[in-house]
Coordinates of C-alpha atoms in Angstrom, one line a residue:
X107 CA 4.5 -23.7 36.3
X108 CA 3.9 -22.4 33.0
X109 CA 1.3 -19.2 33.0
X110 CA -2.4 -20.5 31.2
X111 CA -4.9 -18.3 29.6
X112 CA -8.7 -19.4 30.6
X113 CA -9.9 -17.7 27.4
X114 CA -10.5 -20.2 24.5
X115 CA -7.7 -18.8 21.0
X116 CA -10.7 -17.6 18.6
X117 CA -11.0 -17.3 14.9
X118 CA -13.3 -14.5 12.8
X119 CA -14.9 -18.0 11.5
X120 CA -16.4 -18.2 15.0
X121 CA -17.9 -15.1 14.8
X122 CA -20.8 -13.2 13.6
X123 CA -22.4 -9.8 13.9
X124 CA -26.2 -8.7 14.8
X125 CA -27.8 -6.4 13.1
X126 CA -28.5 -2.9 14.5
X127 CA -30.7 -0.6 13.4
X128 CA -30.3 1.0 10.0
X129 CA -30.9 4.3 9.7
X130 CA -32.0 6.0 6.4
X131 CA -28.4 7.8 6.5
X132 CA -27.4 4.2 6.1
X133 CA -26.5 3.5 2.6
X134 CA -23.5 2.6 0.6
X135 CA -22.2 5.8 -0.5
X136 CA -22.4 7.2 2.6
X137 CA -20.0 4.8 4.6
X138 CA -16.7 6.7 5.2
X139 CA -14.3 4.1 5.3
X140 CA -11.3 6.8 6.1
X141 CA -9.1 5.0 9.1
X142 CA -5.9 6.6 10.9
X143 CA -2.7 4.7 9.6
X144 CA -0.3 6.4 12.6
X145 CA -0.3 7.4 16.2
X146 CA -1.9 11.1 17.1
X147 CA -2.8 12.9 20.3
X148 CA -6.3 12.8 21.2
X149 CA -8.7 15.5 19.7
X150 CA -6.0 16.1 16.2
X151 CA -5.5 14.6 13.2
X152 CA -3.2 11.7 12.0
X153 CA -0.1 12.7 10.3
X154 CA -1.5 9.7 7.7
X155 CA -4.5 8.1 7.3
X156 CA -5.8 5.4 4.9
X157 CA -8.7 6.2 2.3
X158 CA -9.8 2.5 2.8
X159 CA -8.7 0.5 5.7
X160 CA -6.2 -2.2 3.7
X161 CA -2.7 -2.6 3.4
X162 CA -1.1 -5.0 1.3
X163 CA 1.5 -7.9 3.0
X164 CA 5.3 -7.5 3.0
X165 CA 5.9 -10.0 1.1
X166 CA 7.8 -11.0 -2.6
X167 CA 4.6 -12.6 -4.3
X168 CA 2.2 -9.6 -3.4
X169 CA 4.6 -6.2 -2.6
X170 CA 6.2 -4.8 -5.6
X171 CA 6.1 -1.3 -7.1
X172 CA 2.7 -2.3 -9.5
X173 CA 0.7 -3.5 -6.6
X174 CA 1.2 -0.4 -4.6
X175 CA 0.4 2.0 -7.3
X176 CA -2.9 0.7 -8.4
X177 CA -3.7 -0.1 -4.1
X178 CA -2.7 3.5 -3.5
X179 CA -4.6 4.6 -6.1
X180 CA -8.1 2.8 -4.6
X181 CA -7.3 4.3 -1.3
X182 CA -5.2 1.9 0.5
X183 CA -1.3 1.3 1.4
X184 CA 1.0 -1.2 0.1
X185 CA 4.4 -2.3 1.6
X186 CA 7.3 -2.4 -0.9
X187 CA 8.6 -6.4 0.5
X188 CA 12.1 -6.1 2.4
X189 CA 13.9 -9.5 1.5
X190 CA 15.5 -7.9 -1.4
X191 CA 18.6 -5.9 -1.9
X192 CA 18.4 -2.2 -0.7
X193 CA 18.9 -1.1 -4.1
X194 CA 15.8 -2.7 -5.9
X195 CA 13.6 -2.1 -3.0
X196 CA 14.5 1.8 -3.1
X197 CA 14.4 1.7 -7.1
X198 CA 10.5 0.5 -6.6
X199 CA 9.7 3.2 -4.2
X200 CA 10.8 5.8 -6.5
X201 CA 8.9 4.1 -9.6
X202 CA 5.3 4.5 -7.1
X203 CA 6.4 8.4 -5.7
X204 CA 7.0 9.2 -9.4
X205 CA 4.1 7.2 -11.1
X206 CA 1.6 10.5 -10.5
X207 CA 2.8 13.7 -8.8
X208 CA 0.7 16.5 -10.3
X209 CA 3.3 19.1 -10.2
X210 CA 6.1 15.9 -11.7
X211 CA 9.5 16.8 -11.6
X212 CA 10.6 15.6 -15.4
X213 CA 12.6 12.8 -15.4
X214 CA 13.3 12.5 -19.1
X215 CA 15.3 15.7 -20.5
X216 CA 17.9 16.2 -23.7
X217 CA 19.6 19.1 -25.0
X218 CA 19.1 21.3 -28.5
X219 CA 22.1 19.0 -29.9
X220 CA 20.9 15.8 -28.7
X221 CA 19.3 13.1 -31.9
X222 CA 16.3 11.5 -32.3
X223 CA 18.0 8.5 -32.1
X224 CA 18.3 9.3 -28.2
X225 CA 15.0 10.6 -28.6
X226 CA 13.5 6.9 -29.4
X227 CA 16.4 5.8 -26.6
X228 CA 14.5 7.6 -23.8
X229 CA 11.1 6.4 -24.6
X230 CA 12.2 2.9 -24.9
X231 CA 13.8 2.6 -21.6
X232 CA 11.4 4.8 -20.1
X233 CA 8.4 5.0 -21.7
X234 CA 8.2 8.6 -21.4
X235 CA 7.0 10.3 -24.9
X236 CA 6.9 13.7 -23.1
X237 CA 10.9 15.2 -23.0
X238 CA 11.8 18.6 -21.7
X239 CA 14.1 19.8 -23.9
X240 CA 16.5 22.5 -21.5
X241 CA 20.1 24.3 -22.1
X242 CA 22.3 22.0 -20.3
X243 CA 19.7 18.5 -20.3
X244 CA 18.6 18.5 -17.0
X245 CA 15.3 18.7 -15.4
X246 CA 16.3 22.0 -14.0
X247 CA 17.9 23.9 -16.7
X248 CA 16.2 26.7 -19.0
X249 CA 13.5 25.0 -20.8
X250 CA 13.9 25.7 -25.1
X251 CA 11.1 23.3 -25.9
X252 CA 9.6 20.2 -25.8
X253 CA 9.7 16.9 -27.7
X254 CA 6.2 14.9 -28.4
X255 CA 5.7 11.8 -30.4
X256 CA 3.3 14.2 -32.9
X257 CA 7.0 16.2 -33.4
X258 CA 8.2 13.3 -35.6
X259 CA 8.0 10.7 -37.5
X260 CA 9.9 7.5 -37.5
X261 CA 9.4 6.1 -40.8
X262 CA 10.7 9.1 -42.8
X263 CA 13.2 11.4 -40.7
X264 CA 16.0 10.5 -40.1
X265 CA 17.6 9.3 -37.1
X266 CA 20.7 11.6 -36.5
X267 CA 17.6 14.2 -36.7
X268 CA 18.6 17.2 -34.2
X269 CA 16.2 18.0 -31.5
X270 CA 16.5 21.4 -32.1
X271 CA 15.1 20.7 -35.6
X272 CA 11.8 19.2 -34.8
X273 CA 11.2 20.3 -31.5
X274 CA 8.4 22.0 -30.4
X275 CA 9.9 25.4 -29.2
X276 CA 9.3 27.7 -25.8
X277 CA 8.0 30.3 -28.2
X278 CA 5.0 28.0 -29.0
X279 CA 4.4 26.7 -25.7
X280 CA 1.8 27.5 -23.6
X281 CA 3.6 27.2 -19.7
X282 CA 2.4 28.5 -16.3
X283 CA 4.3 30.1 -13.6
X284 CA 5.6 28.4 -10.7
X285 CA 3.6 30.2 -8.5
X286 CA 0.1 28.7 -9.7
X287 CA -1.8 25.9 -7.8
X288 CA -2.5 22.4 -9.4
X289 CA -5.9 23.6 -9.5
X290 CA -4.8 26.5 -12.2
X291 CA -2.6 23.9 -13.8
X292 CA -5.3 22.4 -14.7
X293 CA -7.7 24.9 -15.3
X294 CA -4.9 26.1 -18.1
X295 CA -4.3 22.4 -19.4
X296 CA -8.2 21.7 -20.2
X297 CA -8.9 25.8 -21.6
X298 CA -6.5 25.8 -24.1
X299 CA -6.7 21.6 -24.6
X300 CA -3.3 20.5 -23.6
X301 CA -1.9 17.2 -23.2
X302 CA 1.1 18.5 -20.7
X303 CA 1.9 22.0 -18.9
X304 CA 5.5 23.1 -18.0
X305 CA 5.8 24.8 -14.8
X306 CA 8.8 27.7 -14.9
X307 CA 10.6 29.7 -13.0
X308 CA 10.8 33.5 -13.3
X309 CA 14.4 32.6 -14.7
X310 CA 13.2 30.6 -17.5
X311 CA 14.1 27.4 -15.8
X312 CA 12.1 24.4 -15.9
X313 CA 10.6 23.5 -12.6
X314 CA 7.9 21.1 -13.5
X315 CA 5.4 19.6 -15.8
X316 CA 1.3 18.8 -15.3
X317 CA -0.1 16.0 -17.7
X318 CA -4.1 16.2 -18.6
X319 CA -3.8 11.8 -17.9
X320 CA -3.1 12.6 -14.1
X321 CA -6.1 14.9 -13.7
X322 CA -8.1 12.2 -15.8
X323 CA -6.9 9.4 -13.5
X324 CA -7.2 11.2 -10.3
X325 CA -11.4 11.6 -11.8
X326 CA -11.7 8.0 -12.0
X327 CA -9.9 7.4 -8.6
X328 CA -11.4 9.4 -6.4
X329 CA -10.0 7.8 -3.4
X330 CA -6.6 7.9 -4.4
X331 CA -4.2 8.2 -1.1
X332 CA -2.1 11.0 -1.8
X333 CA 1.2 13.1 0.1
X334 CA 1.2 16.5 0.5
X335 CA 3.0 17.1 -3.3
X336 CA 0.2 14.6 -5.0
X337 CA 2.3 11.9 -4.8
X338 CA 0.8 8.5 -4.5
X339 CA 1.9 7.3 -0.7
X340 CA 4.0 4.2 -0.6
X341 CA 5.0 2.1 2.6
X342 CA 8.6 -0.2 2.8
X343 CA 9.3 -2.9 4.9
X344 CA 12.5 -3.6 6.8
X345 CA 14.4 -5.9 9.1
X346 CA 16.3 -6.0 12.3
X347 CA 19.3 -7.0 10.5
X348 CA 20.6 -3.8 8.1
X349 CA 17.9 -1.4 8.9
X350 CA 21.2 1.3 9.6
X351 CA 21.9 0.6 6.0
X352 CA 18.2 0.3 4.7
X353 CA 16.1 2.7 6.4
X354 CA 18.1 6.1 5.4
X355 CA 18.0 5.2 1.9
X356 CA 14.3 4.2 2.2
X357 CA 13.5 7.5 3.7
X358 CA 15.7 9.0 1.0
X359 CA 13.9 7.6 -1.9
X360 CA 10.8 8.8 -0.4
X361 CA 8.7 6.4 1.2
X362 CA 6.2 7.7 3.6
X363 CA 6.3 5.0 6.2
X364 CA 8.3 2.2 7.3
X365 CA 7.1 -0.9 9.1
X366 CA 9.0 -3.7 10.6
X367 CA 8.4 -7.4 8.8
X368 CA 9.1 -10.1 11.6
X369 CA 7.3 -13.3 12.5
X370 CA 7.4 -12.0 16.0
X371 CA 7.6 -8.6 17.1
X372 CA 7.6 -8.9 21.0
X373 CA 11.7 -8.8 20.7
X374 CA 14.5 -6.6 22.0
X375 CA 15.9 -6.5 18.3
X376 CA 12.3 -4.6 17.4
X377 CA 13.0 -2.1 20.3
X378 CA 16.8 -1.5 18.9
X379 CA 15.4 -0.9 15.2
X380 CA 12.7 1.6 16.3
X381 CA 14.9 3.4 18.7
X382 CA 17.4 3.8 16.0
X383 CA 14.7 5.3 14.0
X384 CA 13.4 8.1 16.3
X385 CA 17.0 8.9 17.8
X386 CA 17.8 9.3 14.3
X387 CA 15.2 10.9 12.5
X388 CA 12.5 12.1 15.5
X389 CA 8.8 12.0 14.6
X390 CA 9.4 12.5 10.8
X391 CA 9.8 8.9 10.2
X392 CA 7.0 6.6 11.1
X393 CA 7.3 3.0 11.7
X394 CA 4.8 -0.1 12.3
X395 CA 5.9 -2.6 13.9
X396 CA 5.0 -6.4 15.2
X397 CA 3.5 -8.9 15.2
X398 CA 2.2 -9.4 18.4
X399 CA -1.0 -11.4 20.1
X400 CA -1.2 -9.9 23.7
X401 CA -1.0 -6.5 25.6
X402 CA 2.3 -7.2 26.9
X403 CA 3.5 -7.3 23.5
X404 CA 1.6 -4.1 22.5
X405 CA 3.3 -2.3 25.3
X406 CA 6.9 -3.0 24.8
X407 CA 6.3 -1.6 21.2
X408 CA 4.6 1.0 22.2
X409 CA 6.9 1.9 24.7
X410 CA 9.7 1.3 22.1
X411 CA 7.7 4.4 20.1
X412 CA 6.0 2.1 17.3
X413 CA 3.3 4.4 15.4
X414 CA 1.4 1.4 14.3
X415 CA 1.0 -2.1 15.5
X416 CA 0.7 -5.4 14.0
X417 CA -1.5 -8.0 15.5
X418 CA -1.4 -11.8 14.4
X419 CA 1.3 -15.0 14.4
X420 CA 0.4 -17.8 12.3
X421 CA -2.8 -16.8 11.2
X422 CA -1.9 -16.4 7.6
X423 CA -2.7 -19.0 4.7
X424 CA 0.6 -19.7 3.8
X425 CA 2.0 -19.5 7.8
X426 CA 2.9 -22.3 9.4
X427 CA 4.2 -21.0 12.1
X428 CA 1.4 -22.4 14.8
X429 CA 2.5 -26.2 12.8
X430 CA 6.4 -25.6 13.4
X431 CA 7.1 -23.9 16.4
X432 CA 3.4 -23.7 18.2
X433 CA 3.6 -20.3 18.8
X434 CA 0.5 -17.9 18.0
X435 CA -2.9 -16.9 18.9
X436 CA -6.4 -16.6 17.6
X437 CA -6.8 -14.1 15.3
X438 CA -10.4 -12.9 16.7
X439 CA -9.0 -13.6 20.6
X440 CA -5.6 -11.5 19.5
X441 CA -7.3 -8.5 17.8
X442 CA -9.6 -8.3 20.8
X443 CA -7.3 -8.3 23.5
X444 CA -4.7 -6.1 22.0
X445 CA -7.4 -3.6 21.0
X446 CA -8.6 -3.0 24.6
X447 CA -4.8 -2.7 25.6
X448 CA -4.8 -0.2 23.3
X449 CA -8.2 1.8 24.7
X450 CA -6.4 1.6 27.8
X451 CA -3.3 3.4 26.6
X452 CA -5.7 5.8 25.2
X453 CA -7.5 6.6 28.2
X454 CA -4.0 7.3 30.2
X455 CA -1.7 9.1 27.9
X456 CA -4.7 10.4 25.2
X457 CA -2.5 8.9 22.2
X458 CA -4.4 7.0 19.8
X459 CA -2.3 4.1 18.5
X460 CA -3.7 2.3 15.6
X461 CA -3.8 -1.4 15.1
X462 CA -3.6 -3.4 11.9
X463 CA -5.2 -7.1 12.1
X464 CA -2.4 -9.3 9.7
X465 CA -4.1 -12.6 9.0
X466 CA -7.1 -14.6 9.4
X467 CA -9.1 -12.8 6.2
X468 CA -10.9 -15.5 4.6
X469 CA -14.0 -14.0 3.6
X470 CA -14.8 -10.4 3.3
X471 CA -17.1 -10.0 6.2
X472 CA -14.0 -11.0 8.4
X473 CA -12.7 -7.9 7.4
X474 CA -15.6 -6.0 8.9
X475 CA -15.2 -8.2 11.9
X476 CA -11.9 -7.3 12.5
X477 CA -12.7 -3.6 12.2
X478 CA -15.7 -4.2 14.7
X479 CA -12.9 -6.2 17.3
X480 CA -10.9 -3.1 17.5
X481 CA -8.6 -3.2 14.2
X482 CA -8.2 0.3 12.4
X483 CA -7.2 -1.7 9.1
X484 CA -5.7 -5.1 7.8
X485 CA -3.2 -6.4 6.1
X486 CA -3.6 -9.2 3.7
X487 CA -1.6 -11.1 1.7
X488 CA -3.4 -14.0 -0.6
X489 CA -6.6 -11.2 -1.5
X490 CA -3.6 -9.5 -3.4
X491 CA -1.6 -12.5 -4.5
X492 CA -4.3 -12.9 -7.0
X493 CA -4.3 -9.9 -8.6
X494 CA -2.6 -8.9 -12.0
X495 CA -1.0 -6.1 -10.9
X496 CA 1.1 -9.0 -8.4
X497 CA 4.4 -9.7 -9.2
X498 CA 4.1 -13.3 -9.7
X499 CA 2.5 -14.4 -13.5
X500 CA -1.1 -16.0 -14.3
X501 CA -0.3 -19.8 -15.0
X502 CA -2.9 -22.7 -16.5
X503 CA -3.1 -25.3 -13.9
X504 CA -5.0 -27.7 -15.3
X505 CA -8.4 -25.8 -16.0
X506 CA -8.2 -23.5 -14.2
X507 CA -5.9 -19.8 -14.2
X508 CA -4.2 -19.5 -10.8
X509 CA -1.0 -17.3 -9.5
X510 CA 2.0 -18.5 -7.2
X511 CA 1.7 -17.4 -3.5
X512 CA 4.3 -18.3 -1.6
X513 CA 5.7 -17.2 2.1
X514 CA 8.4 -15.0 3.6
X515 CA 9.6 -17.6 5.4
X516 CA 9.0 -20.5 3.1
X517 CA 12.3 -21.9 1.6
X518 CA 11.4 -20.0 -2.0
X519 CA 11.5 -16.6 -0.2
X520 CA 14.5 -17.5 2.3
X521 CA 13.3 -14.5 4.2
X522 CA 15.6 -15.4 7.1
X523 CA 16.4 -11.8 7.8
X524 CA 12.8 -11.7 9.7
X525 CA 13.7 -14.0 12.2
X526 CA 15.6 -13.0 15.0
X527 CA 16.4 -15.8 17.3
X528 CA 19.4 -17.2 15.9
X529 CA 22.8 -15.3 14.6
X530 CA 22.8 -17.9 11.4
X531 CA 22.5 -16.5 8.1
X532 CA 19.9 -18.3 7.2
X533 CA 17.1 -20.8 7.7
X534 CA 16.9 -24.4 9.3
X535 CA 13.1 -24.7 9.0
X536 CA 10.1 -23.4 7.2
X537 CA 8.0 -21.2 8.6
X538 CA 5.7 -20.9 4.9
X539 CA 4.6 -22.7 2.0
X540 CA 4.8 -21.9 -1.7
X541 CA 1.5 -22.5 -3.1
X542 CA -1.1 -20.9 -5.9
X543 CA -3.9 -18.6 -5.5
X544 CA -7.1 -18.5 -7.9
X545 CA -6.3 -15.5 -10.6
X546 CA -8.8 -13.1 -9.8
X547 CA -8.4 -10.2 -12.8
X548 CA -7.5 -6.8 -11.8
X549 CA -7.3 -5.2 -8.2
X550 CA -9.7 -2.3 -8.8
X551 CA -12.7 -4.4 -9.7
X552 CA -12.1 -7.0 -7.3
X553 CA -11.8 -4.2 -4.3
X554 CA -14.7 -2.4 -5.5
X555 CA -16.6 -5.7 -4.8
X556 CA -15.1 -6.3 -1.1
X557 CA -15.8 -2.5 -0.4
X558 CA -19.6 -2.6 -1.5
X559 CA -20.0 -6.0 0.8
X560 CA -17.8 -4.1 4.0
X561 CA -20.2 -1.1 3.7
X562 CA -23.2 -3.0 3.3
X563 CA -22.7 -4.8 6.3
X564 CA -21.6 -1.6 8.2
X565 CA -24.9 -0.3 6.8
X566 CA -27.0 -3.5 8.6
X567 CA -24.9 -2.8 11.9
X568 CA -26.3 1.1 11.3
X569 CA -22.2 2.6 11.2
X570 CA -21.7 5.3 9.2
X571 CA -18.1 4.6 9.6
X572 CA -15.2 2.4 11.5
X573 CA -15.3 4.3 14.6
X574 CA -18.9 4.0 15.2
X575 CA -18.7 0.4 14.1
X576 CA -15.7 -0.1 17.3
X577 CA -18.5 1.9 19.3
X578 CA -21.8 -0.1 18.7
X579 CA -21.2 -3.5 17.2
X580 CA -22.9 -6.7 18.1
X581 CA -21.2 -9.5 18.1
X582 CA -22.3 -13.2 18.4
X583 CA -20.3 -16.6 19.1
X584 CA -21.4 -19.3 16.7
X585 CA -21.5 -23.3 16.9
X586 CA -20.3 -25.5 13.9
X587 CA -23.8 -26.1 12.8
X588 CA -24.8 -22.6 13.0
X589 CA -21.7 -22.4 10.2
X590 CA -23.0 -24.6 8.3
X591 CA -26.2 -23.3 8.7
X592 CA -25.2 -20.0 7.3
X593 CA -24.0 -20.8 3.8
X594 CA -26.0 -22.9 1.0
X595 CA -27.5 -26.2 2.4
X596 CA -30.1 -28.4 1.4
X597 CA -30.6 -27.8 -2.0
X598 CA -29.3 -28.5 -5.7
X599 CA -27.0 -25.7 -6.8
X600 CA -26.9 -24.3 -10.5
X601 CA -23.9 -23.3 -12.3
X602 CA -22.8 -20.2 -11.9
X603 CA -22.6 -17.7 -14.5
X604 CA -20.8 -14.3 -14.6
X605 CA -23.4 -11.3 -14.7

């Protein structure tokens, strides 16, 4: 007969967690909320780690190029969505590794000859107003000058205008040598009060350019997740279907990490997929993979060499997975379980394999809950769906602003490329709904918010950060009344009003 589990499928709504004692090093700004994001041996340091422990959902309403820019730049990691062709997902991986490099390598570049007319060309299609202005028009030719939006002006000159005419020339620029630090860049770029730096080469070639906006940015993000050439870090999801295809030009565009998006992850077609990826490329490519709810399924991935793993099957708001094929876990019960499979693994090999908890977020504090079960960070899907920087636009439903939220495997997303249990090109069944989220206004403030209330409670469980919460949390069962207990009762509420 058919294997049963005596342990009741949990939720974070059944949970709560008990004080401990708060030191005085306990206090908001002191959390360090810094989480490993891939596998490491025992006693050294992650190849990557997270800022802030969330990443963003692989998914067509919450993924795109805007959303992981402004997450990267609070400290967290999105995943550029996969059910898309291989040539717009790459395109928005380059837009975030090119978005803020320090030393940037300049995209926009014209020649002496060139017109003003191209001039206005450029900054329409790209938006760039900065434009290296090199011998042979390329981003690595001898630089001759450089073309500004103070060098002309549109109402008066006219438009067949040579560069070479208006430019601003080498002999007036102040550059820096290829051989300075970003730190000198922009030591040079705030002395002599300049808006951009070029970085050349002994030969006169341009190399690079520093802009004063990325050093003011990088001020007013101080958590900004960054590679090892100041790039912002982006992740990319793929599929078991044309990941020979898909993951080289990934990994050519630049993305930092990979991660398989599949409804189930405990599947020989994950195994294939991740053992293409380390024949092919070794330990320079990392790759997440799952979902799973069990240690069974957290071994075969491991053993497959995953460098993350996702925990959760129907958990999601817009999954219906647990409706359609009754399939899944508990989110709490899954987290748990797969999280002391993982101490285990620990204990025998000394590899530390981090664990992201994908689903089951309804209120912040499940976030610390998760954290508390085991999880090194979450994913989440609807928190992002409702911010501007989504791909999906604000709409007026009745009186209120919401955004459209809809699943990978609902029929809007036909995500059928996830699911690998039948040879059909396509799907037969939903496993998602299209819906609408509440517009919530822009990411950064709204994350601020959740990450004051996470450290705040990691300050009441007396954790300085995630680790010590894994170490010393309390955790409670609670009844239904105990839930109802917990939130306003009793009383005549007054309207709200925004302070």
């Amino acid at each position: 007969m058919a294997q049963f589990y005596d342990s009741i499928s949990r939720t974070f709504n059944e949970y709560l967690l008990i004080p401990n004692k708060t030191t005085k090093q306990c206090y908001v700004n002191n959390i360090d909320l810094k989480t490993p994001l891939v596998k490491f041996k025992k006693g050294e340091e992650p190849d990557i780690s997270l800022n802030v422990p969330f990443v963003s959902a692989i998914m067509q309403s919450v993924s795109n190029d805007s959303l992981a820019i402004a997450l990267a730049r609070s400290g967290g990691l999105s995943f550029i969505y996969s059910s898309q062709s291989i040539e717009s997902q790459v395109a928005m991986v380059k837009k975030v590794k090119k978005f803020k490099a320090g030393f940037v390598v300049s995209d926009s570049n014209l020649k002496p000859d060139n017109t003003l007319e191209e001039v206005l060309e450029i900054r329409n299609t790209s938006g760039h107003s900065t434009i290296a202005i090199t011998d042979n028009g390329l981003s690595n030719g001898k630089l001759l000058g450089i073309v500004t939006g103070r060098d002309y002006r549109v109402s008066r000159d006219n438009l067949q205008k040579k560069v070479s005419e208006f430019m601003t020339p080498i002999e007036k620029l102040i550059t820096g040598s290829d051989l300075i630090s970003l730190k000198e860049a922009n030591d040079i770029i705030w002395d002599h009060k300049l808006n951009c730096l070029p970085i050349i080469e002994n030969n006169g070639n341009l190399k690079y350019l520093v802009f004063r906006k990325d050093y003011d940015e990088h001020k007013d993000n101080p958590e900004e997740l960054l590679d090892n050439e100041k790039r912002l870090v982006v992740g990319a999801g793929i599929n078991t279907r044309d990941y020979e295809e898909r993951v080289p030009a990934l990994v050519e565009a630049g993305a930092d990490v990979l991660c398989i998006d599949s409804s189930d992850g405990f599947s020989e077609w994950q195994e294939d997929t991740i053992k293409y990826i380390k024949q092919k490329y070794g330990d320079k490519v990392k790759v997440g993979a799952g979902n799973v709810v069990d240690k069974e399924g957290f071994a075969f991935l491991v053993n497959a060499g995953a460098d993350f793993i996702k925990i959760g099957i129907g958990g999601g708001s817009i999954c219906i997975t647990r409706e359609q094929k009754g399939i899944g876990r508990g989110q709490a019960t899954a987290v748990t379980e797969v999280s002391r499979a993982r101490d285990e693994y620990l204990k025998e090999t000394g590899i530390y394999i981090p664990l992201c908890s994908d689903g089951g977020i309804v209120h912040d504090y499940h976030i610390v809950l998760a954290l508390a079960m085991g999880a090194d960070f979450v994913m989440m899907g609807r928190y992002f769906a409702r911010f501007d920087e989504s791909p999906t636009k604000v709409i007026k439903l009745g009186n209120n602003y919401v955004k459209e939220y809809w699943g990978e495997g609902s029929n809007r997303a036909r995500n059928w490329q996830r699911y690998d249990a039948s040879e059909d090109r396509g799907m037969k069944f939903e496993e998602g709904v299209d819906s609408y989220v509440p517009y919530a206004g822009k990411l950064k403030d709204n994350l601020d918010k959740t990450l004051t209330k996470i450290k705040s409670t990691m300050c009441s469980c007396g954790s300085l950060t995630i680790d010590q919460l894994q170490k010393s949390a309390r955790i409670t069962l609670v009844s239904s009344t105990s839930i109802i207990e917990g939130g306003a009762h009793d009383v005549i509420l007054k309207e709200k009003t925004d302070f």
